[in-house]
PDB file of C-alpha atoms in Angstrom:
ATOM      1  CA  MET A   1      27.249  15.284 -20.755  1.00 39.00           C
ATOM      2  CA  ALA A   2      28.816  16.905 -17.718  1.00 45.00           C
ATOM      3  CA  GLY A   3      25.865  19.223 -17.073  1.00 44.00           C
ATOM      4  CA  CYS A   4      23.103  16.622 -17.458  1.00 48.00           C
ATOM      5  CA  ALA A   5      21.242  15.509 -14.369  1.00 54.00           C
ATOM      6  CA  SER A   6      20.620  11.812 -14.040  1.00 68.00           C
ATOM      7  CA  ALA A   7      17.046  10.582 -14.060  1.00 78.00           C
ATOM      8  CA  PRO A   8      15.750   9.276 -10.732  1.00 83.00           C
ATOM      9  CA  GLN A   9      15.542   5.515 -10.289  1.00 91.00           C
ATOM     10  CA  THR A  10      11.998   4.178 -10.392  1.00 91.00           C
ATOM     11  CA  TYR A  11      10.756   1.506  -7.973  1.00 91.00           C
ATOM     12  CA  ASP A  12       7.629  -0.608  -7.869  1.00 92.00           C
ATOM     13  CA  LEU A  13       5.677  -2.586  -5.281  1.00 92.00           C
ATOM     14  CA  ARG A  14       4.927  -6.284  -5.669  1.00 91.00           C
ATOM     15  CA  PRO A  15       1.672  -8.116  -4.999  1.00 89.00           C
ATOM     16  CA  ALA A  16       1.870 -10.829  -2.364  1.00 87.00           C
ATOM     17  CA  PRO A  17       0.904 -14.476  -2.411  1.00 83.00           C
ATOM     18  CA  ALA A  18      -2.202 -14.915  -0.307  1.00 79.00           C
ATOM     19  CA  SER A  19      -4.936 -17.320   0.603  1.00 77.00           C
ATOM     20  CA  ALA A  20      -8.398 -16.432   1.791  1.00 72.00           C
ATOM     21  CA  HIS A  21     -11.810 -17.974   2.137  1.00 70.00           C
ATOM     22  CA  VAL A  22     -14.276 -17.036  -0.570  1.00 63.00           C
ATOM     23  CA  SER A  23     -16.511 -14.273   0.667  1.00 64.00           C
ATOM     24  CA  ARG A  24     -20.268 -14.287   0.269  1.00 67.00           C
ATOM     25  CA  GLY A  25     -20.403 -11.053  -1.691  1.00 78.00           C
ATOM     26  CA  SER A  26     -18.464  -9.118  -4.258  1.00 86.00           C
ATOM     27  CA  ILE A  27     -15.931  -6.480  -3.308  1.00 88.00           C
ATOM     28  CA  SER A  28     -14.248  -3.549  -5.008  1.00 90.00           C
ATOM     29  CA  VAL A  29     -10.997  -1.917  -3.952  1.00 93.00           C
ATOM     30  CA  ASP A  30     -11.148   1.864  -3.901  1.00 94.00           C
ATOM     31  CA  ILE A  31      -8.130   4.070  -4.582  1.00 95.00           C
ATOM     32  CA  PRO A  32      -6.630   4.625  -1.130  1.00 97.00           C
ATOM     33  CA  THR A  33      -6.778   8.033   0.479  1.00 97.00           C
ATOM     34  CA  ALA A  34      -3.530   9.686   1.482  1.00 97.00           C
ATOM     35  CA  ALA A  35      -2.367  13.123   2.422  1.00 93.00           C
ATOM     36  CA  PRO A  36       0.462  14.684   0.449  1.00 91.00           C
ATOM     37  CA  PRO A  37       3.241  13.713   0.011  1.00 94.00           C
ATOM     38  CA  LEU A  38       2.012  10.081   0.106  1.00 95.00           C
ATOM     39  CA  ASP A  39      -0.349  10.687  -2.817  1.00 95.00           C
ATOM     40  CA  THR A  40       2.600  11.272  -5.152  1.00 96.00           C
ATOM     41  CA  ASP A  41       5.418   9.226  -6.640  1.00 96.00           C
ATOM     42  CA  LEU A  42       7.875  10.456  -3.993  1.00 96.00           C
ATOM     43  CA  ILE A  43       9.527   8.026  -1.583  1.00 96.00           C
ATOM     44  CA  VAL A  44       9.053   9.828   1.715  1.00 97.00           C
ATOM     45  CA  VAL A  45      11.695  10.065   4.432  1.00 97.00           C
ATOM     46  CA  ARG A  46      10.662  11.091   7.949  1.00 96.00           C
ATOM     47  CA  GLU A  47      13.576  12.904   9.594  1.00 96.00           C
ATOM     48  CA  ALA A  48      14.051  13.763  13.272  1.00 94.00           C
ATOM     49  CA  GLY A  49      11.285  15.998  14.599  1.00 93.00           C
ATOM     50  CA  ASP A  50       8.809  14.533  12.083  1.00 87.00           C
ATOM     51  CA  LEU A  51      10.216  16.666   9.291  1.00 94.00           C
ATOM     52  CA  LEU A  52       9.396  15.142   5.914  1.00 95.00           C
ATOM     53  CA  SER A  53      11.741  14.972   2.969  1.00 95.00           C
ATOM     54  CA  ARG A  54      12.047  12.807  -0.110  1.00 95.00           C
ATOM     55  CA  LEU A  55      14.539  10.161  -1.021  1.00 94.00           C
ATOM     56  CA  PRO A  56      16.797  11.851  -3.564  1.00 91.00           C
ATOM     57  CA  ASP A  57      17.070  10.314  -7.027  1.00 88.00           C
ATOM     58  CA  ALA A  58      14.304   7.782  -6.328  1.00 93.00           C
ATOM     59  CA  ARG A  59      10.568   7.608  -6.945  1.00 95.00           C
ATOM     60  CA  TRP A  60       7.682   5.149  -7.228  1.00 97.00           C
ATOM     61  CA  ALA A  61       6.651   3.907 -10.676  1.00 96.00           C
ATOM     62  CA  ASP A  62       3.281   5.686 -10.261  1.00 97.00           C
ATOM     63  CA  ARG A  63       1.390   7.583  -7.572  1.00 97.00           C
ATOM     64  CA  LEU A  64       1.735   5.505  -4.416  1.00 98.00           C
ATOM     65  CA  THR A  65      -2.050   5.339  -3.941  1.00 98.00           C
ATOM     66  CA  LEU A  66      -2.495   3.808  -7.403  1.00 97.00           C
ATOM     67  CA  LEU A  67       0.299   1.291  -6.799  1.00 97.00           C
ATOM     68  CA  VAL A  68      -1.236   0.234  -3.471  1.00 98.00           C
ATOM     69  CA  GLN A  69      -4.663  -0.198  -5.079  1.00 96.00           C
ATOM     70  CA  SER A  70      -3.251  -2.196  -7.991  1.00 95.00           C
ATOM     71  CA  ARG A  71      -1.120  -4.498  -5.817  1.00 96.00           C
ATOM     72  CA  THR A  72      -4.032  -5.055  -3.425  1.00 95.00           C
ATOM     73  CA  ILE A  73      -6.232  -6.129  -6.339  1.00 93.00           C
ATOM     74  CA  GLU A  74      -3.462  -8.424  -7.632  1.00 93.00           C
ATOM     75  CA  THR A  75      -3.159  -9.982  -4.171  1.00 93.00           C
ATOM     76  CA  PHE A  76      -6.918 -10.676  -4.170  1.00 90.00           C
ATOM     77  CA  GLU A  77      -6.369 -12.390  -7.525  1.00 89.00           C
ATOM     78  CA  ASN A  78      -3.430 -14.373  -6.100  1.00 89.00           C
ATOM     79  CA  ALA A  79      -5.741 -15.555  -3.288  1.00 87.00           C
ATOM     80  CA  GLY A  80      -8.158 -16.959  -5.874  1.00 85.00           C
ATOM     81  CA  LEU A  81     -10.768 -14.274  -5.273  1.00 81.00           C
ATOM     82  CA  LEU A  82     -10.928 -12.909  -8.817  1.00 73.00           C
ATOM     83  CA  ARG A  83     -14.611 -13.824  -9.088  1.00 74.00           C
ATOM     84  CA  GLN A  84     -15.395 -11.676  -6.037  1.00 79.00           C
ATOM     85  CA  LEU A  85     -13.656  -8.569  -7.384  1.00 78.00           C
ATOM     86  CA  ARG A  86     -15.731  -5.905  -9.108  1.00 76.00           C
ATOM     87  CA  SER A  87     -14.493  -2.981 -11.127  1.00 66.00           C
ATOM     88  CA  SER A  88     -15.427   0.527 -10.129  1.00 60.00           C
ATOM     89  CA  GLY A  89     -18.245   0.568 -12.717  1.00 62.00           C
ATOM     90  CA  ASP A  90     -20.085  -2.390 -11.164  1.00 69.00           C
ATOM     91  CA  THR A  91     -22.050  -2.270  -7.928  1.00 80.00           C
ATOM     92  CA  PRO A  92     -20.259  -4.501  -5.422  1.00 83.00           C
ATOM     93  CA  SER A  93     -21.742  -5.912  -2.223  1.00 87.00           C
ATOM     94  CA  TYR A  94     -18.818  -4.345  -0.336  1.00 91.00           C
ATOM     95  CA  ARG A  95     -16.094  -1.775  -0.896  1.00 92.00           C
ATOM     96  CA  LEU A  96     -12.628  -1.982   0.600  1.00 94.00           C
ATOM     97  CA  MET A  97     -11.598   1.537   1.545  1.00 97.00           C
ATOM     98  CA  LEU A  98      -7.943   2.041   2.434  1.00 98.00           C
ATOM     99  CA  GLY A  99      -6.101   4.978   3.944  1.00 98.00           C
ATOM    100  CA  LEU A 100      -2.334   5.312   3.814  1.00 98.00           C
ATOM    101  CA  ARG A 101      -1.262   6.589   7.215  1.00 97.00           C
ATOM    102  CA  ARG A 102       2.443   5.815   6.929  1.00 97.00           C
ATOM    103  CA  PHE A 103       4.501   4.646   3.981  1.00 98.00           C
ATOM    104  CA  ASP A 104       7.884   6.124   4.709  1.00 97.00           C
ATOM    105  CA  ILE A 105      11.431   5.692   5.870  1.00 97.00           C
ATOM    106  CA  ASP A 106      11.921   6.557   9.545  1.00 97.00           C
ATOM    107  CA  ALA A 107      15.453   7.929   9.202  1.00 96.00           C
ATOM    108  CA  PRO A 108      16.394   8.281  12.899  1.00 96.00           C
ATOM    109  CA  ASN A 109      15.414   4.642  13.593  1.00 96.00           C
ATOM    110  CA  ARG A 110      16.510   3.278  10.184  1.00 97.00           C
ATOM    111  CA  VAL A 111      13.260   1.460   9.549  1.00 98.00           C
ATOM    112  CA  ALA A 112      10.662   1.360   6.768  1.00 98.00           C
ATOM    113  CA  GLN A 113       7.192   1.980   8.220  1.00 98.00           C
ATOM    114  CA  VAL A 114       3.855   1.111   6.582  1.00 98.00           C
ATOM    115  CA  GLU A 115       0.518   1.734   8.269  1.00 98.00           C
ATOM    116  CA  ILE A 116      -2.775   1.305   6.425  1.00 98.00           C
ATOM    117  CA  SER A 117      -6.283   1.788   7.762  1.00 98.00           C
ATOM    118  CA  ALA A 118      -8.919  -0.431   6.163  1.00 98.00           C
ATOM    119  CA  GLN A 119     -12.697  -0.394   6.188  1.00 97.00           C
ATOM    120  CA  VAL A 120     -15.127  -2.806   4.588  1.00 95.00           C
ATOM    121  CA  VAL A 121     -18.202  -0.785   3.679  1.00 94.00           C
ATOM    122  CA  SER A 122     -21.505  -2.329   2.553  1.00 91.00           C
ATOM    123  CA  SER A 123     -23.418  -1.117  -0.493  1.00 87.00           C
ATOM    124  CA  SER A 124     -25.741   0.724   1.926  1.00 89.00           C
ATOM    125  CA  GLY A 125     -22.765   2.686   3.279  1.00 90.00           C
ATOM    126  CA  GLN A 126     -22.470   0.898   6.624  1.00 93.00           C
ATOM    127  CA  VAL A 127     -18.973   0.120   7.892  1.00 95.00           C
ATOM    128  CA  SER A 128     -19.073  -3.611   8.562  1.00 92.00           C
ATOM    129  CA  ALA A 129     -15.437  -3.940   9.678  1.00 94.00           C
ATOM    130  CA  ALA A 130     -12.441  -1.701  10.295  1.00 97.00           C
ATOM    131  CA  LYS A 131      -8.833  -2.461  11.120  1.00 98.00           C
ATOM    132  CA  ILE A 132      -5.389  -0.878  11.057  1.00 98.00           C
ATOM    133  CA  PHE A 133      -2.505  -2.861   9.577  1.00 98.00           C
ATOM    134  CA  THR A 134       1.097  -2.010  10.412  1.00 98.00           C
ATOM    135  CA  SER A 135       4.457  -3.416   9.475  1.00 98.00           C
ATOM    136  CA  SER A 136       8.048  -2.293   9.637  1.00 98.00           C
ATOM    137  CA  GLU A 137      11.318  -3.491   8.167  1.00 98.00           C
ATOM    138  CA  PRO A 138      14.847  -2.664   9.341  1.00 97.00           C
ATOM    139  CA  LEU A 139      16.947  -0.660   6.963  1.00 94.00           C
ATOM    140  CA  GLY A 140      20.732  -0.596   6.776  1.00 90.00           C
ATOM    141  CA  GLU A 141      21.213   2.260   4.358  1.00 88.00           C
ATOM    142  CA  ILE A 142      18.818   5.048   3.511  1.00 91.00           C
ATOM    143  CA  ALA A 143      19.282   4.893  -0.241  1.00 84.00           C
ATOM    144  CA  GLY A 144      17.064   4.208  -3.247  1.00 78.00           C
ATOM    145  CA  PRO A 145      17.197   0.432  -3.697  1.00 90.00           C
ATOM    146  CA  GLN A 146      17.457  -0.448  -0.012  1.00 94.00           C
ATOM    147  CA  ALA A 147      14.720   1.967   1.056  1.00 95.00           C
ATOM    148  CA  ALA A 148      12.292   0.986  -1.698  1.00 95.00           C
ATOM    149  CA  GLN A 149      12.881  -2.739  -1.075  1.00 95.00           C
ATOM    150  CA  ALA A 150      12.328  -2.332   2.678  1.00 97.00           C
ATOM    151  CA  LEU A 151       9.042  -0.484   2.062  1.00 97.00           C
ATOM    152  CA  ASP A 152       8.018  -3.178  -0.419  1.00 97.00           C
ATOM    153  CA  ARG A 153       8.766  -5.922   2.145  1.00 97.00           C
ATOM    154  CA  ALA A 154       6.792  -4.103   4.869  1.00 98.00           C
ATOM    155  CA  PHE A 155       3.852  -3.660   2.492  1.00 98.00           C
ATOM    156  CA  GLY A 156       4.202  -7.307   1.455  1.00 97.00           C
ATOM    157  CA  HIS A 157       3.717  -8.392   5.082  1.00 97.00           C
ATOM    158  CA  ILE A 158       0.454  -6.437   5.251  1.00 98.00           C
ATOM    159  CA  LEU A 159      -1.121  -7.540   1.949  1.00 96.00           C
ATOM    160  CA  PRO A 160      -1.925 -11.208   2.756  1.00 95.00           C
ATOM    161  CA  ARG A 161      -3.382 -10.284   6.153  1.00 96.00           C
ATOM    162  CA  LEU A 162      -5.394  -7.435   4.638  1.00 96.00           C
ATOM    163  CA  VAL A 163      -6.861  -9.586   1.855  1.00 93.00           C
ATOM    164  CA  ALA A 164      -7.764 -12.471   4.186  1.00 91.00           C
ATOM    165  CA  TRP A 165      -9.378 -10.054   6.644  1.00 93.00           C
ATOM    166  CA  ALA A 166     -11.328  -8.173   3.940  1.00 92.00           C
ATOM    167  CA  ALA A 167     -12.530 -11.420   2.318  1.00 88.00           C
ATOM    168  CA  ALA A 168     -13.767 -12.708   5.683  1.00 87.00           C
ATOM    169  CA  ALA A 169     -15.457  -9.387   6.512  1.00 85.00           C
ATOM    170  CA  GLY A 170     -17.195  -9.107   3.113  1.00 71.00           C
TER     171      GLY A 170
END
């Protein structure tokens, strides 16, 4: 066994508890847009000089964009808005379009950074609301469990605000 490489640890994101007012229309949650390397299963580390690397021996359980979409939908469900959600095959009144701007470990400052742009777009294609959500979490050690948990906490701070905002805008 001496020559065998160990498999990377896999980490997941959690949905958040949320409350929101029932919106007038139905909404669907699109797969977020993200530039590489955020549209992968890599846990990204931003080094000094904005150089990007990956957290060694750690990865997300799926592509980050798919995890964010899934946990956003679950948070809508947690807010009691299941009846307003539509699958991608149905025609919703509104679409929630997300863009992952930051979802990384800022190594020089030892902080997990999450920044997500959100737009609520009507079925006619008009942007009815837009907002940028940011959150950060301090990080003691830049290692798999600590880094993934800090990113999960930062994302968890955004989810309830995002769902309440999107439900009110829809």
